[in-house]
Tab-separated table of C-alpha atoms in Angstrom:
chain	number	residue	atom	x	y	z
A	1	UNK	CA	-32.659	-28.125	16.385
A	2	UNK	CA	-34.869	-27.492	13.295
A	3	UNK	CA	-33.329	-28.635	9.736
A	4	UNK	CA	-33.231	-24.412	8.957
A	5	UNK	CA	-31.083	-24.087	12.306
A	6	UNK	CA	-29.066	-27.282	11.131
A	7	UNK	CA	-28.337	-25.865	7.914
A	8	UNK	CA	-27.680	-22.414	9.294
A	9	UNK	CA	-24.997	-24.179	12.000
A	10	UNK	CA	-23.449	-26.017	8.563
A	11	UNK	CA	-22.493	-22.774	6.942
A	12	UNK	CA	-21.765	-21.538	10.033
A	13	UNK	CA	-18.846	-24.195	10.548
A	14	UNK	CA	-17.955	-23.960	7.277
A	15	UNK	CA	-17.051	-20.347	7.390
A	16	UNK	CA	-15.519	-20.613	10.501
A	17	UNK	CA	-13.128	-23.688	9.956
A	18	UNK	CA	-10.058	-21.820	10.159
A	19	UNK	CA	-10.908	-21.514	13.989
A	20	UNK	CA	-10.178	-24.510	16.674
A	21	UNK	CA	-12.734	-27.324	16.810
A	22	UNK	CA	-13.669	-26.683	19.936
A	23	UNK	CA	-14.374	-23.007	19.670
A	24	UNK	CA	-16.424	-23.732	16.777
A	25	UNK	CA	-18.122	-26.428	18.517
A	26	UNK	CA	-18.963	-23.612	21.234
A	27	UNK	CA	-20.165	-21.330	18.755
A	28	UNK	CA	-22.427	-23.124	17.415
A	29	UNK	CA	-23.745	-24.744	20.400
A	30	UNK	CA	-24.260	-20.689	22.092
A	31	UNK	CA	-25.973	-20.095	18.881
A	32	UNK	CA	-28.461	-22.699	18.587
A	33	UNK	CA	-29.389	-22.994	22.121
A	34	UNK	CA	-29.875	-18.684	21.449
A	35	UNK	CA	-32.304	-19.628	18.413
A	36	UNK	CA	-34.271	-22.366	20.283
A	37	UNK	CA	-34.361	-20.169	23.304
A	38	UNK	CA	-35.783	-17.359	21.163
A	39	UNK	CA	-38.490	-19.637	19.265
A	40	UNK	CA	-36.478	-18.960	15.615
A	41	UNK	CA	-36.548	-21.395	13.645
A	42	UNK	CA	-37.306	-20.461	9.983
A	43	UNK	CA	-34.605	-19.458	7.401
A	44	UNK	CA	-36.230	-15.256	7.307
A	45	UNK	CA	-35.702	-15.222	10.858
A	46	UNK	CA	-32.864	-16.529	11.698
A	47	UNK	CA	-31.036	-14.085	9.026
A	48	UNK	CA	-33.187	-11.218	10.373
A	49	UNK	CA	-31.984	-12.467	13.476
A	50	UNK	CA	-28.586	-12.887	12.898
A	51	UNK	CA	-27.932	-12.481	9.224
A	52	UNK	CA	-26.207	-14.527	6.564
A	53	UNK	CA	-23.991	-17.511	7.646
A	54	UNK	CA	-21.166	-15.402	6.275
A	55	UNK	CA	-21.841	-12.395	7.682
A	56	UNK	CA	-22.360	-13.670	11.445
A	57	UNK	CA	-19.120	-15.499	10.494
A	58	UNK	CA	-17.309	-12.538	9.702
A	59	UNK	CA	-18.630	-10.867	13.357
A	60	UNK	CA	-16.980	-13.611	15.131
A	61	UNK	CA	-13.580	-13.709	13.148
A	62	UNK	CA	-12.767	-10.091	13.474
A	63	UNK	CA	-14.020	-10.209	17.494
A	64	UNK	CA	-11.740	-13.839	17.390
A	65	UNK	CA	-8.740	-11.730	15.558
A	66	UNK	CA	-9.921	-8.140	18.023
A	67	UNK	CA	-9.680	-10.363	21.150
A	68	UNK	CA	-6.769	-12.348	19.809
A	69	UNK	CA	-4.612	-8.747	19.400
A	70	UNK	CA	-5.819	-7.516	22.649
A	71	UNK	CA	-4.424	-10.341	24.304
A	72	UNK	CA	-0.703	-10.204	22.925
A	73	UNK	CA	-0.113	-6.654	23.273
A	74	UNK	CA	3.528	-7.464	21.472
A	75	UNK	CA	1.440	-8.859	18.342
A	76	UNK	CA	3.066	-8.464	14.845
A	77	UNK	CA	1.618	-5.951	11.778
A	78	UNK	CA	0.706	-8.825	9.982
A	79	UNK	CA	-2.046	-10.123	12.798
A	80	UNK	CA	-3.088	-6.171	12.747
A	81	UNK	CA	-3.648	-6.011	9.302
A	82	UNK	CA	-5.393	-9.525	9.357
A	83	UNK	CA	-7.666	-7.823	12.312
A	84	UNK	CA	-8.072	-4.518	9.548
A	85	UNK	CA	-8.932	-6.794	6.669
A	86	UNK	CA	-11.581	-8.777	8.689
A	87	UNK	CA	-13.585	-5.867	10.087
A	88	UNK	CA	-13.196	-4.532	6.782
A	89	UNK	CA	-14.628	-7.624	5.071
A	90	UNK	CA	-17.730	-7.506	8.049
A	91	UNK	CA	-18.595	-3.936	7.004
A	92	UNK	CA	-18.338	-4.835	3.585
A	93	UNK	CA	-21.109	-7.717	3.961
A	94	UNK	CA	-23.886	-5.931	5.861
A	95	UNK	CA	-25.876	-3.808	3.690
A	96	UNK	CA	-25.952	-1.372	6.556
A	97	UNK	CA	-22.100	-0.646	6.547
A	98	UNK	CA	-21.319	-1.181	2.983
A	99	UNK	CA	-20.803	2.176	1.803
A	100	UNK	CA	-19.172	3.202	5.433
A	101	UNK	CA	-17.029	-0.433	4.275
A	102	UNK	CA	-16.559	1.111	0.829
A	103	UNK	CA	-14.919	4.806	2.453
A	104	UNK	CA	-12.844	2.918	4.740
A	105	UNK	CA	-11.194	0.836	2.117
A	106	UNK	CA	-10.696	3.553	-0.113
A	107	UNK	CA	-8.970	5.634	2.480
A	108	UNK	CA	-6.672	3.042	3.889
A	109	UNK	CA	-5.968	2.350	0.215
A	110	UNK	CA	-4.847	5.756	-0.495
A	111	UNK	CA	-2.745	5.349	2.937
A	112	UNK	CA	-1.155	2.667	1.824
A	113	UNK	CA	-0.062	4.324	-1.122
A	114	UNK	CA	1.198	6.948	0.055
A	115	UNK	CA	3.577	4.912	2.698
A	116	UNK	CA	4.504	2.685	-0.094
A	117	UNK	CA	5.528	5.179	-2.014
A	118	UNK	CA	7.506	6.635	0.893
A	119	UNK	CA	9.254	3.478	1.889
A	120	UNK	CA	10.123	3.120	-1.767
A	121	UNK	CA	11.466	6.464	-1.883
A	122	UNK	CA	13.419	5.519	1.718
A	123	UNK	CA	14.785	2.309	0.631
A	124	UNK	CA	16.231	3.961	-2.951
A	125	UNK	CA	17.908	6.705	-0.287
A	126	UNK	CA	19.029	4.227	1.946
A	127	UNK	CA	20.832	1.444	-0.540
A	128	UNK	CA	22.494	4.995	-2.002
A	129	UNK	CA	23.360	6.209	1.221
A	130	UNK	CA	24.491	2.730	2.054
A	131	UNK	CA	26.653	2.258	-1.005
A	132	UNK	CA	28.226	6.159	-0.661
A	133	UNK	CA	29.104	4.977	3.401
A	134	UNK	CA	30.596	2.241	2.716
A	135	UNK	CA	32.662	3.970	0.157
A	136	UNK	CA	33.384	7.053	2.071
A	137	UNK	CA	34.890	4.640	4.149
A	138	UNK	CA	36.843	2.187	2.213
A	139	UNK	CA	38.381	5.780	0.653
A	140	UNK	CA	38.981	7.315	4.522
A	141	UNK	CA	40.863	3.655	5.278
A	142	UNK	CA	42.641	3.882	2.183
A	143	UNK	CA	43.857	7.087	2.554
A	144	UNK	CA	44.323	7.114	6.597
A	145	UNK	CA	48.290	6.177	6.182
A	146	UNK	CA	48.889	8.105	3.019
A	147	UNK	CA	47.124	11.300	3.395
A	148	UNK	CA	46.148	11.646	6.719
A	149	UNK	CA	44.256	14.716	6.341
A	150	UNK	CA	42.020	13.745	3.489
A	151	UNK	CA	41.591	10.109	5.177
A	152	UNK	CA	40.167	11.521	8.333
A	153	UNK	CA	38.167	13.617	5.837
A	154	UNK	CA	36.571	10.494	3.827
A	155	UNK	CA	36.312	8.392	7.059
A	156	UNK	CA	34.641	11.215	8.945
A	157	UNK	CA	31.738	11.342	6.350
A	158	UNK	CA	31.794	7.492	6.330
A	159	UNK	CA	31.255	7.132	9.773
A	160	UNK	CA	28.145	10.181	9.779
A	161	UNK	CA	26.455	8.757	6.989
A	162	UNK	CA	26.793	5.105	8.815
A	163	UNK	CA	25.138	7.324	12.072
A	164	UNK	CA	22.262	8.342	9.988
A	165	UNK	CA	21.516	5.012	8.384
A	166	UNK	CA	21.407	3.920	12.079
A	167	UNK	CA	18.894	6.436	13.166
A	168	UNK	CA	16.746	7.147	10.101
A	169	UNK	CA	16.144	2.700	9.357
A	170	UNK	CA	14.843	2.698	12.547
A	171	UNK	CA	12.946	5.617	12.314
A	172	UNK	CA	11.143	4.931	9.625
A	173	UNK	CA	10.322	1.055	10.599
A	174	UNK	CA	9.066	2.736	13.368
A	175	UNK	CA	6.685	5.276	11.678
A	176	UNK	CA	5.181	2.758	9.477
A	177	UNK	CA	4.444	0.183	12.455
A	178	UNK	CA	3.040	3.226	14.346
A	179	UNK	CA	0.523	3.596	10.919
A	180	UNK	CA	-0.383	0.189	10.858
A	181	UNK	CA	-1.455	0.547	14.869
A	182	UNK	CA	-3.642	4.095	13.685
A	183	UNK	CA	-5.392	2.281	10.954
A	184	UNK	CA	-6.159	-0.820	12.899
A	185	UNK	CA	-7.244	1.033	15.953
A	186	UNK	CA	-9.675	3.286	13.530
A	187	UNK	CA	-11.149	0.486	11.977
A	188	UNK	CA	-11.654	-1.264	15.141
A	189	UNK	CA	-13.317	2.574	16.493
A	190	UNK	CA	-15.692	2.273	12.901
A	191	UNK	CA	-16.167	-1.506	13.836
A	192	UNK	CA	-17.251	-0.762	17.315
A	193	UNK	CA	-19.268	2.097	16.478
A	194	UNK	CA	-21.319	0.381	14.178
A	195	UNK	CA	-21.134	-3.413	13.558
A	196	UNK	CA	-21.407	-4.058	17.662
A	197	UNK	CA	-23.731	-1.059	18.237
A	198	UNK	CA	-26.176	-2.732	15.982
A	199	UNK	CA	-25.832	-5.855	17.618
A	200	UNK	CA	-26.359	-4.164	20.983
A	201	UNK	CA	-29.868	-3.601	19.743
């Protein structure tokens, strides 16, 4: 190994340390014996090659996180949107993808936004809808061996708005984890169509 491909291999680990010791270990080992193979052995070439420590880094994280998701099919949003903010982050360090990086950021940002905004909105509704239930219902209970009429009335409502709470919390957890999937699988589709295309060649 030449002291440019030992330097190289240095970053490399360093960018990479939040992986297992042993994968790293394999890593670099695939990627030196790949240099030395090749004849590469000068700092221009290498990057030309394979680009920046960081950005090769960045390749094998969001493949790591890709393969890691693929693998657990019952993975959690958060590991999804770690997967989105890697490829993201990749696209956003090779020149080639930046401004493709720089549209796909903004639109997932305005996304976001937008279902913020709506689970903002659905939360307010819901801690009203949950307060006016629980009332409705209190008042039907309340009223059930006074006024039986007018309790059934109250508890009715009660119970209804409890049904909706049921289905519409639900709903709308689903919705947004159903988002999170579509953005992650059209990052991935960007990330596929150009970060691994251009390794292809």
């Amino acid at each position: 190994m030449t002291s440019e491909t030992a330097k190289y291999m240095q970053m490399l680990r360093r960018y990479l340390r939040k992986l297992p010791d042993d994968e790293i270990d394999d890593i670099v080992e695939f990627y030196s014996e790949y240099l030395a193979d090749a004849g590469i052995d000068t700092k221009a070439e290498i990057e030309q090659e394979l680009g920046t420590p960081r950005q090769l880094a960045l390749k094998i994280l969001a493949d790591h996180s890709i393969k890691e998701e693929a693998e657990d099919q019952r993975v959690v949003s958060k590991t999804k949107i770690k997967t989105t903010w890697l490829i993201i982050l990749t696209l956003l360090a090779t020149p080639a993808t930046l401004i493709i990086g720089l549209i796909l950021l903004s639109v997932l940002i305005a996304i976001f936004a937008v279902v913020f905004s709506g689970v903002v909105v659905v939360i307010s509704l819901a801690g009203g809808g949950i307060f006016l239930t629980a009332a409705a219902i209190f008042t039907g209970l309340s009223l059930l061996f006074t006024n039986l009429g007018t309790g059934l009335f109250y508890l009715g409502i009660g119970l209804l708005g409890l049904g909706l709470l049921l289905i519409v919390i639900p709903l709308v957890w689903g919705c947004s984890v159903w988002i999170v999937k579509a953005c992650t699988r059209l990052v991935q589709h960007v990330y596929y169509r150009y970060i691994k295309k251009e390794a292809a060649k």
